[in-house]
């Protein structure tokens, strides 16, 4: 590498430049006086939250040193930025779940407000204004989109996204036929959360090794057009929704590391999220599924409604804050309408037709003094699927589900089912086959 070329400078040369080289420590000290920051795990934070655009920092460093250095500028900028990470490094930046950092200060969930700003991971772009008017346009929009009981759920979930917490252990799904206006909610969320929200794909989160790291320090990820293809895996999404400990994160060309994850998920689509292989109730239990109203054919769409609702951001913040307080008072149990509960049950049944099979009549019944081999049970299940024009689970998934739900159906797995001729096979005690299986 060649030596850095320097310019002839005047007597008012910067204190960190001696005429030949930059004193990196002095430069960083001066820079941080002008732009106070801290660094946690190599990531910069200010009182306004995460610095997610380091290009601006690089540009400011470049502007400061270009009068003095004329070659290898990009390398010098990158080097100074790395030195800066060390200079302002701190062990950790605590996550507070009892306060919300807003544009004009800090709102504490005990109802107090302070105009002071501390270093934080997330600061919302909306101001706390207790005198903000009621968001009339927003509330009218929701009344056309959702039933009143489901609006309470949305209110709680948006408020839930204001704090770095996963205590609710849920993701929110809004499904409809299309054209109802669900995507307008995303515009409002952007006004409330700003850079603390990302848009993306739930499919990518589950299948891309680097997608998790992109959600570090984020409050919300919105998938405003969910794919209807079943997820090949569900363990990543389930782990993020319920995360209480640091997770293993990976970025390209970097060693994996442990990071805090508290991002919440909202998805809009024309159907529910399904899994290709995960038949467990646990996958669906992490979802809140709300169905939108059909679009009124006489409704005249307002092309400026998004802008009107964004203008009500301070009032919408107060509205969502009310939902957050209600959620906390209910120990993070969301308000769920009967319709939402029915949607969940339907999704479970659609995702695993064994539930409907075990509840069917004429094929099997549960009796304590009966038993059936796994082979015969699966044959009867296949007959039920054929009779109902449904696809079958594989035999392994079928048996695994029964074993995982022994207590639920009062059955017991055993390898001592008598199949005659002195032979014994695997199967279940407590279930009777009513149809002769077609083997």
Short mmCIF file of C-alpha atoms in Angstrom, two decimals:
data_model
loop_
_atom_site.label_atom_id
_atom_site.label_comp_id
_atom_site.label_asym_id
_atom_site.label_seq_id
_atom_site.Cartn_x
_atom_site.Cartn_y
_atom_site.Cartn_z
CA UNK A 1 0.00 0.00 0.00
CA UNK A 2 1.40 3.39 -0.95
CA UNK A 3 1.76 6.27 1.47
CA UNK A 4 -1.17 8.64 1.86
CA UNK A 5 -0.83 11.82 -0.14
CA UNK A 6 -1.46 14.99 1.84
CA UNK A 7 -2.30 18.56 0.94
CA UNK A 8 -0.52 21.72 2.02
CA UNK A 9 -2.76 23.18 4.71
CA UNK A 10 -3.05 26.52 6.44
CA UNK A 11 -2.28 27.41 10.03
CA UNK A 12 -5.81 26.58 11.16
CA UNK A 13 -5.22 22.88 10.50
CA UNK A 14 -7.46 20.53 12.47
CA UNK A 15 -6.05 19.47 15.83
CA UNK A 16 -6.08 15.82 14.75
CA UNK A 17 -3.85 16.45 11.70
CA UNK A 18 -0.12 17.08 12.12
CA UNK A 19 0.56 17.96 8.50
CA UNK A 20 1.36 14.39 7.52
CA UNK A 21 -1.04 12.00 9.21
CA UNK A 22 -4.34 11.88 11.04
CA UNK A 23 -4.31 11.24 14.77
CA UNK A 24 -7.15 8.75 14.85
CA UNK A 25 -7.87 9.07 18.58
CA UNK A 26 -8.12 12.88 18.42
CA UNK A 27 -10.28 12.68 15.30
CA UNK A 28 -12.72 10.24 16.91
CA UNK A 29 -12.91 12.30 20.11
CA UNK A 30 -13.78 15.41 18.13
CA UNK A 31 -16.28 13.56 15.93
CA UNK A 32 -18.09 12.06 18.92
CA UNK A 33 -18.34 15.46 20.57
CA UNK A 34 -20.18 16.69 17.49
CA UNK A 35 -22.13 13.46 16.93
CA UNK A 36 -22.57 11.69 20.28
CA UNK A 37 -22.92 7.94 19.82
CA UNK A 38 -22.23 4.69 21.58
CA UNK A 39 -21.30 1.35 20.06
CA UNK A 40 -22.74 -1.97 21.24
CA UNK A 41 -21.45 -5.11 19.57
CA UNK A 42 -20.14 -2.99 16.70
CA UNK A 43 -23.50 -1.27 16.11
CA UNK A 44 -23.90 2.47 16.62
CA UNK A 45 -26.72 3.99 18.64
CA UNK A 46 -27.64 7.60 19.39
CA UNK A 47 -30.36 9.09 21.56
CA UNK A 48 -32.57 8.61 18.50
CA UNK A 49 -31.95 4.88 18.42
CA UNK A 50 -30.16 2.60 15.99
CA UNK A 51 -27.91 4.18 13.37
CA UNK A 52 -29.07 2.03 10.46
CA UNK A 53 -27.43 4.12 7.75
CA UNK A 54 -23.67 4.15 8.25
CA UNK A 55 -23.23 5.69 4.79
CA UNK A 56 -24.09 9.06 6.32
CA UNK A 57 -21.43 8.63 8.96
CA UNK A 58 -18.92 7.70 6.27
CA UNK A 59 -19.92 10.77 4.27
CA UNK A 60 -19.38 13.05 7.27
CA UNK A 61 -15.97 11.51 7.97
CA UNK A 62 -15.07 11.89 4.30
CA UNK A 63 -16.04 15.57 4.28
CA UNK A 64 -13.83 16.19 7.31
CA UNK A 65 -10.69 14.49 6.09
CA UNK A 66 -10.76 15.25 2.35
CA UNK A 67 -9.05 18.66 2.76
CA UNK A 68 -6.08 16.84 4.28
CA UNK A 69 -5.91 13.43 2.58
CA UNK A 70 -6.02 12.91 -1.18
CA UNK A 71 -5.48 9.16 -1.65
CA UNK A 72 -6.84 5.94 -0.17
CA UNK A 73 -9.74 7.99 1.12
CA UNK A 74 -12.29 5.16 1.20
CA UNK A 75 -9.95 2.93 3.20
CA UNK A 76 -9.15 5.75 5.58
CA UNK A 77 -12.85 6.49 6.11
CA UNK A 78 -13.57 2.81 6.83
CA UNK A 79 -10.61 2.63 9.20
CA UNK A 80 -11.70 5.71 11.14
CA UNK A 81 -15.21 4.31 11.43
CA UNK A 82 -13.82 1.09 12.90
CA UNK A 83 -11.69 3.07 15.36
CA UNK A 84 -14.84 4.99 16.29
CA UNK A 85 -16.58 1.72 17.19
CA UNK A 86 -13.83 1.03 19.70
CA UNK A 87 -13.65 4.60 20.99
CA UNK A 88 -17.35 4.75 21.93
CA UNK A 89 -17.78 1.07 22.74
CA UNK A 90 -19.92 0.18 25.75
CA UNK A 91 -20.78 -3.21 27.21
CA UNK A 92 -24.52 -3.13 26.63
CA UNK A 93 -27.56 -0.99 26.06
CA UNK A 94 -30.38 -2.15 28.29
CA UNK A 95 -33.77 -2.97 26.90
CA UNK A 96 -36.50 -1.22 28.88
CA UNK A 97 -40.02 -2.59 28.64
CA UNK A 98 -41.50 -0.01 31.00
CA UNK A 99 -41.08 2.97 28.70
CA UNK A 100 -41.44 4.10 25.10
CA UNK A 101 -38.88 6.39 23.52
CA UNK A 102 -40.80 8.88 21.39
CA UNK A 103 -39.77 11.83 19.24
CA UNK A 104 -40.12 14.42 22.00
CA UNK A 105 -38.88 12.44 25.00
CA UNK A 106 -39.71 9.32 26.97
CA UNK A 107 -43.16 8.04 27.90
CA UNK A 108 -43.15 5.78 30.97
CA UNK A 109 -45.88 3.18 31.21
CA UNK A 110 -46.76 4.40 34.70
CA UNK A 111 -48.21 7.43 32.90
CA UNK A 112 -45.36 9.89 33.43
CA UNK A 113 -43.53 11.67 30.63
CA UNK A 114 -40.07 13.22 30.44
CA UNK A 115 -38.58 15.38 27.71
CA UNK A 116 -35.14 13.91 28.43
CA UNK A 117 -33.65 11.59 25.84
CA UNK A 118 -31.33 8.73 26.73
CA UNK A 119 -29.42 6.41 24.48
CA UNK A 120 -31.82 3.75 23.26
CA UNK A 121 -32.17 1.01 20.68
CA UNK A 122 -35.48 2.28 19.34
CA UNK A 123 -37.03 5.74 19.24
CA UNK A 124 -40.36 6.24 17.52
CA UNK A 125 -40.76 9.16 15.09
CA UNK A 126 -44.15 10.08 16.58
CA UNK A 127 -44.42 12.54 19.46
CA UNK A 128 -46.35 11.96 22.67
CA UNK A 129 -49.10 14.56 22.77
CA UNK A 130 -51.77 13.86 25.40
CA UNK A 131 -53.92 16.59 23.81
CA UNK A 132 -53.86 15.03 20.33
CA UNK A 133 -57.35 14.83 18.79
CA UNK A 134 -59.10 11.53 18.29
CA UNK A 135 -58.01 9.85 15.00
CA UNK A 136 -61.42 9.98 13.35
CA UNK A 137 -60.30 8.90 9.88
CA UNK A 138 -58.32 5.96 11.25
CA UNK A 139 -61.18 4.72 13.42
CA UNK A 140 -63.65 4.99 10.57
CA UNK A 141 -61.25 3.09 8.30
CA UNK A 142 -60.95 0.28 10.86
CA UNK A 143 -64.73 0.12 11.30
CA UNK A 144 -65.07 -0.61 7.59
CA UNK A 145 -62.26 -3.17 7.68
CA UNK A 146 -62.90 -5.19 10.87
CA UNK A 147 -65.55 -6.19 13.36
CA UNK A 148 -65.53 -4.13 16.60
CA UNK A 149 -64.11 -6.99 18.73
CA UNK A 150 -61.25 -7.50 16.27
CA UNK A 151 -60.40 -3.80 16.31
CA UNK A 152 -59.54 -4.24 20.01
CA UNK A 153 -57.04 -6.94 19.05
CA UNK A 154 -55.39 -4.70 16.45
CA UNK A 155 -55.26 -1.88 18.99
CA UNK A 156 -53.45 -4.11 21.47
CA UNK A 157 -51.06 -5.56 18.91
CA UNK A 158 -49.96 -2.19 17.54
CA UNK A 159 -49.35 -1.00 21.10
CA UNK A 160 -47.45 -4.23 21.76
CA UNK A 161 -45.05 -3.24 18.98
CA UNK A 162 -44.03 -0.08 20.86
CA UNK A 163 -41.94 -1.92 23.46
CA UNK A 164 -39.09 -4.44 22.97
CA UNK A 165 -40.97 -7.42 24.38
CA UNK A 166 -42.05 -10.88 23.20
CA UNK A 167 -44.27 -11.59 26.20
CA UNK A 168 -47.38 -11.71 24.00
CA UNK A 169 -45.86 -14.64 22.05
CA UNK A 170 -48.12 -14.00 19.07
CA UNK A 171 -47.99 -12.85 15.47
CA UNK A 172 -50.93 -11.07 13.83
CA UNK A 173 -52.47 -12.24 10.55
CA UNK A 174 -55.12 -10.27 8.64
CA UNK A 175 -56.77 -12.25 5.87
CA UNK A 176 -59.35 -11.27 3.30
CA UNK A 177 -60.41 -11.63 -0.32
CA UNK A 178 -58.46 -8.60 -1.47
CA UNK A 179 -59.22 -4.95 -2.07
CA UNK A 180 -60.37 -4.25 1.50
CA UNK A 181 -57.51 -1.84 2.22
CA UNK A 182 -55.38 -3.93 4.59
CA UNK A 183 -52.15 -2.52 3.18
CA UNK A 184 -53.07 0.98 4.36
CA UNK A 185 -52.38 -0.23 7.90
CA UNK A 186 -48.74 -0.65 6.86
CA UNK A 187 -48.52 3.04 5.94
CA UNK A 188 -49.81 4.01 9.37
CA UNK A 189 -47.40 1.61 11.08
CA UNK A 190 -44.51 3.23 9.22
CA UNK A 191 -45.60 6.64 10.53
CA UNK A 192 -45.68 5.26 14.08
CA UNK A 193 -42.51 3.14 14.00
CA UNK A 194 -40.33 4.68 11.31
CA UNK A 195 -37.01 2.90 10.81
CA UNK A 196 -37.88 0.51 13.64
CA UNK A 197 -40.08 -1.41 11.20
CA UNK A 198 -39.09 -3.45 8.18
CA UNK A 199 -41.14 -4.92 5.38
CA UNK A 200 -40.24 -8.35 4.15
CA UNK A 201 -41.29 -11.94 3.62
CA UNK A 202 -42.07 -14.49 6.30
CA UNK A 203 -40.95 -17.15 3.83
CA UNK A 204 -37.53 -15.49 3.63
CA UNK A 205 -37.22 -15.25 7.41
CA UNK A 206 -37.72 -18.99 7.64
CA UNK A 207 -35.55 -20.06 4.73
CA UNK A 208 -32.75 -17.49 4.45
CA UNK A 209 -29.86 -17.92 6.90
CA UNK A 210 -29.13 -14.18 6.98
CA UNK A 211 -32.70 -12.87 7.27
CA UNK A 212 -32.80 -13.14 11.07
CA UNK A 213 -29.85 -10.80 11.52
CA UNK A 214 -31.61 -8.18 9.40
CA UNK A 215 -34.37 -8.09 12.02
CA UNK A 216 -32.06 -7.48 14.98
CA UNK A 217 -33.03 -4.29 16.88
CA UNK A 218 -36.32 -4.06 14.92
CA UNK A 219 -39.72 -3.71 16.60
CA UNK A 220 -41.82 -5.04 13.72
CA UNK A 221 -41.59 -6.87 10.42
CA UNK A 222 -44.57 -6.51 8.10
CA UNK A 223 -45.32 -8.95 5.30
CA UNK A 224 -48.00 -7.10 3.36
CA UNK A 225 -48.46 -9.80 0.72
CA UNK A 226 -48.02 -13.21 2.29
CA UNK A 227 -47.32 -16.08 -0.05
CA UNK A 228 -49.82 -18.91 0.16
CA UNK A 229 -47.17 -21.60 -0.26
CA UNK A 230 -46.70 -23.62 2.92
CA UNK A 231 -43.55 -22.88 4.90
CA UNK A 232 -40.98 -25.67 4.52
CA UNK A 233 -39.97 -25.12 8.15
CA UNK A 234 -41.41 -23.18 11.09
CA UNK A 235 -38.78 -23.41 13.83
CA UNK A 236 -37.18 -20.01 13.10
CA UNK A 237 -40.43 -18.03 13.14
CA UNK A 238 -41.67 -19.84 16.25
CA UNK A 239 -38.36 -19.17 18.02
CA UNK A 240 -38.44 -15.45 17.20
CA UNK A 241 -42.06 -15.01 18.29
CA UNK A 242 -41.31 -16.47 21.72
CA UNK A 243 -37.65 -15.38 22.05
CA UNK A 244 -36.57 -14.64 25.61
CA UNK A 245 -32.84 -15.35 25.27
CA UNK A 246 -30.30 -14.11 22.72
CA UNK A 247 -30.42 -15.96 19.40
CA UNK A 248 -27.67 -17.11 17.09
CA UNK A 249 -27.47 -14.64 14.18
CA UNK A 250 -25.41 -14.77 11.03
CA UNK A 251 -24.38 -12.17 8.49
CA UNK A 252 -22.60 -12.71 5.22
CA UNK A 253 -18.85 -13.20 5.56
CA UNK A 254 -19.03 -12.74 9.33
CA UNK A 255 -18.78 -15.08 12.27
CA UNK A 256 -22.15 -15.88 13.81
CA UNK A 257 -22.95 -14.13 17.08
CA UNK A 258 -25.60 -13.94 19.80
CA UNK A 259 -28.11 -11.11 19.44
CA UNK A 260 -31.31 -9.92 21.11
CA UNK A 261 -34.45 -10.47 19.04
CA UNK A 262 -37.73 -8.83 19.92
CA UNK A 263 -39.24 -8.22 16.49
CA UNK A 264 -42.97 -8.86 16.10
CA UNK A 265 -44.65 -10.09 12.90
CA UNK A 266 -47.74 -8.85 11.09
CA UNK A 267 -48.89 -10.48 7.87
CA UNK A 268 -51.55 -9.51 5.32
CA UNK A 269 -52.82 -12.01 2.78
CA UNK A 270 -55.67 -13.88 1.17
CA UNK A 271 -55.11 -17.01 3.25
CA UNK A 272 -53.59 -18.20 6.50
CA UNK A 273 -49.98 -19.17 7.07
CA UNK A 274 -49.50 -22.91 6.65
CA UNK A 275 -46.62 -25.30 7.27
CA UNK A 276 -45.46 -28.05 4.96
CA UNK A 277 -44.37 -30.44 7.70
CA UNK A 278 -45.19 -28.89 11.07
CA UNK A 279 -48.53 -30.36 12.16
CA UNK A 280 -48.28 -29.20 15.76
CA UNK A 281 -50.89 -27.01 17.38
CA UNK A 282 -47.99 -24.93 18.71
CA UNK A 283 -47.33 -23.43 15.28
CA UNK A 284 -50.89 -22.16 14.96
CA UNK A 285 -51.14 -21.19 18.63
CA UNK A 286 -48.61 -18.45 17.92
CA UNK A 287 -50.93 -16.84 15.38
CA UNK A 288 -53.81 -14.43 15.81
CA UNK A 289 -55.92 -14.72 12.65
CA UNK A 290 -58.41 -11.95 11.92
CA UNK A 291 -60.72 -11.92 8.91
CA UNK A 292 -61.51 -8.61 7.26
CA UNK A 293 -64.98 -7.61 6.19
CA UNK A 294 -65.87 -7.92 2.53
CA UNK A 295 -65.48 -4.65 0.69
CA UNK A 296 -68.73 -2.74 0.46
CA UNK A 297 -69.54 -2.53 -3.28
CA UNK A 298 -70.90 0.98 -2.71
CA UNK A 299 -67.76 2.18 -0.95
CA UNK A 300 -65.97 4.98 -2.73
CA UNK A 301 -62.23 4.69 -2.15
CA UNK A 302 -60.37 7.81 -1.08
CA UNK A 303 -56.93 7.96 -2.79
CA UNK A 304 -55.68 10.27 -0.02
CA UNK A 305 -56.85 8.24 2.96
CA UNK A 306 -53.32 7.04 3.80
CA UNK A 307 -52.04 10.61 4.02
CA UNK A 308 -55.03 11.61 6.15
CA UNK A 309 -54.40 8.77 8.59
CA UNK A 310 -50.68 9.53 8.79
CA UNK A 311 -51.61 13.10 9.73
CA UNK A 312 -53.43 11.59 12.74
CA UNK A 313 -50.30 9.73 13.92
CA UNK A 314 -50.19 11.38 17.36
CA UNK A 315 -53.83 10.48 18.01
CA UNK A 316 -53.32 6.94 16.71
CA UNK A 317 -50.35 6.60 19.05
CA UNK A 318 -52.57 7.46 22.03
CA UNK A 319 -55.18 4.99 20.77
CA UNK A 320 -52.59 2.19 20.47
CA UNK A 321 -51.12 3.15 23.84
CA UNK A 322 -54.52 2.46 25.37
CA UNK A 323 -54.38 -1.00 23.80
CA UNK A 324 -50.90 -1.62 25.22
CA UNK A 325 -52.03 -0.69 28.74
CA UNK A 326 -55.00 -3.06 28.41
CA UNK A 327 -52.72 -5.85 27.15
CA UNK A 328 -50.31 -5.44 30.06
CA UNK A 329 -53.18 -5.34 32.55
CA UNK A 330 -54.34 -8.67 31.09
CA UNK A 331 -50.87 -10.22 31.53
CA UNK A 332 -50.17 -10.01 27.79
CA UNK A 333 -53.25 -12.06 26.89
CA UNK A 334 -54.74 -10.53 23.76
CA UNK A 335 -58.45 -9.81 23.44
CA UNK A 336 -59.73 -12.43 20.99
CA UNK A 337 -63.21 -12.52 19.48
CA UNK A 338 -65.07 -15.77 18.92
CA UNK A 339 -64.43 -15.25 15.22
CA UNK A 340 -60.67 -15.12 15.84
CA UNK A 341 -60.85 -18.29 17.93
CA UNK A 342 -62.85 -20.01 15.18
CA UNK A 343 -60.28 -18.90 12.62
CA UNK A 344 -57.54 -20.49 14.69
CA UNK A 345 -59.45 -23.77 15.00
CA UNK A 346 -60.12 -23.78 11.26
CA UNK A 347 -56.45 -23.16 10.52
CA UNK A 348 -55.43 -26.02 12.79
CA UNK A 349 -57.88 -28.35 11.05
CA UNK A 350 -56.80 -27.23 7.58
CA UNK A 351 -53.15 -27.68 8.48
CA UNK A 352 -53.65 -31.13 9.98
CA UNK A 353 -56.65 -33.16 8.82
CA UNK A 354 -55.91 -35.79 11.46
CA UNK A 355 -57.81 -33.62 13.94
CA UNK A 356 -60.95 -33.93 11.83
CA UNK A 357 -60.31 -37.64 11.28
CA UNK A 358 -60.06 -38.32 15.01
CA UNK A 359 -63.30 -36.40 15.53
CA UNK A 360 -65.13 -38.19 12.71
CA UNK A 361 -67.89 -40.78 13.13
CA UNK A 362 -68.02 -44.25 11.68
CA UNK A 363 -64.28 -44.82 11.31
CA UNK A 364 -62.84 -44.95 14.84
CA UNK A 365 -63.92 -44.27 18.40
CA UNK A 366 -62.10 -43.97 21.69
CA UNK A 367 -62.69 -46.82 24.13
CA UNK A 368 -60.42 -47.71 27.01
CA UNK A 369 -60.67 -51.49 26.53
CA UNK A 370 -59.76 -51.52 22.82
CA UNK A 371 -56.51 -51.30 20.89
CA UNK A 372 -55.36 -50.94 17.29
CA UNK A 373 -52.09 -51.34 15.44
CA UNK A 374 -50.51 -48.30 13.81
CA UNK A 375 -50.75 -50.06 10.45
CA UNK A 376 -54.50 -50.60 10.70
CA UNK A 377 -55.14 -47.13 12.08
CA UNK A 378 -53.25 -45.56 9.20
CA UNK A 379 -55.16 -47.66 6.69
CA UNK A 380 -58.48 -46.43 8.10
CA UNK A 381 -57.17 -42.84 8.07
CA UNK A 382 -56.26 -43.22 4.38
CA UNK A 383 -59.78 -44.50 3.69
CA UNK A 384 -61.25 -41.46 5.48
CA UNK A 385 -59.04 -39.13 3.41
CA UNK A 386 -60.15 -40.84 0.19
CA UNK A 387 -63.81 -40.61 1.21
CA UNK A 388 -63.38 -36.87 1.87
CA UNK A 389 -61.15 -36.12 -1.15
CA UNK A 390 -58.25 -35.05 1.09
CA UNK A 391 -54.55 -35.67 0.89
CA UNK A 392 -52.95 -37.97 3.46
CA UNK A 393 -50.14 -37.28 5.85
CA UNK A 394 -47.26 -39.69 5.64
CA UNK A 395 -47.33 -42.63 8.02
CA UNK A 396 -44.51 -41.20 10.12
CA UNK A 397 -46.32 -37.90 10.67
CA UNK A 398 -49.54 -39.78 11.44
CA UNK A 399 -47.95 -41.86 14.20
CA UNK A 400 -45.94 -38.94 15.57
CA UNK A 401 -49.10 -36.86 15.98
CA UNK A 402 -50.85 -39.64 17.88
CA UNK A 403 -47.88 -40.11 20.19
CA UNK A 404 -47.60 -36.37 20.85
CA UNK A 405 -51.31 -36.16 21.73
CA UNK A 406 -51.76 -39.25 23.90
CA UNK A 407 -53.09 -37.24 26.82
CA UNK A 408 -55.46 -35.23 24.65
CA UNK A 409 -57.18 -38.35 23.29
CA UNK A 410 -56.64 -40.63 26.30
CA UNK A 411 -54.68 -43.17 24.30
CA UNK A 412 -51.38 -44.90 25.03
CA UNK A 413 -48.63 -45.87 22.63
CA UNK A 414 -47.28 -49.40 22.95
CA UNK A 415 -45.30 -51.97 20.99
CA UNK A 416 -47.37 -54.86 22.29
CA UNK A 417 -50.48 -54.82 20.10
CA UNK A 418 -51.45 -58.45 19.49
CA UNK A 419 -51.92 -58.98 15.74
CA UNK A 420 -52.32 -62.78 15.92
CA UNK A 421 -50.07 -65.70 15.24
CA UNK A 422 -48.00 -64.88 18.31
CA UNK A 423 -46.95 -61.57 16.77
CA UNK A 424 -46.99 -58.12 18.37
CA UNK A 425 -46.77 -54.73 16.69
CA UNK A 426 -46.73 -51.05 17.50
CA UNK A 427 -49.99 -49.26 18.02
CA UNK A 428 -52.29 -47.57 20.53
CA UNK A 429 -54.43 -48.66 23.42
CA UNK A 430 -57.73 -46.82 23.92
CA UNK A 431 -58.94 -46.62 20.33
CA UNK A 432 -61.29 -48.90 18.38
CA UNK A 433 -61.39 -49.29 14.60
CA UNK A 434 -64.97 -49.33 13.25
CA UNK A 435 -64.14 -49.93 9.59
CA UNK A 436 -62.35 -52.92 8.15
CA UNK A 437 -59.06 -51.40 6.93
CA UNK A 438 -58.11 -51.82 3.28
CA UNK A 439 -54.52 -52.94 3.53
#
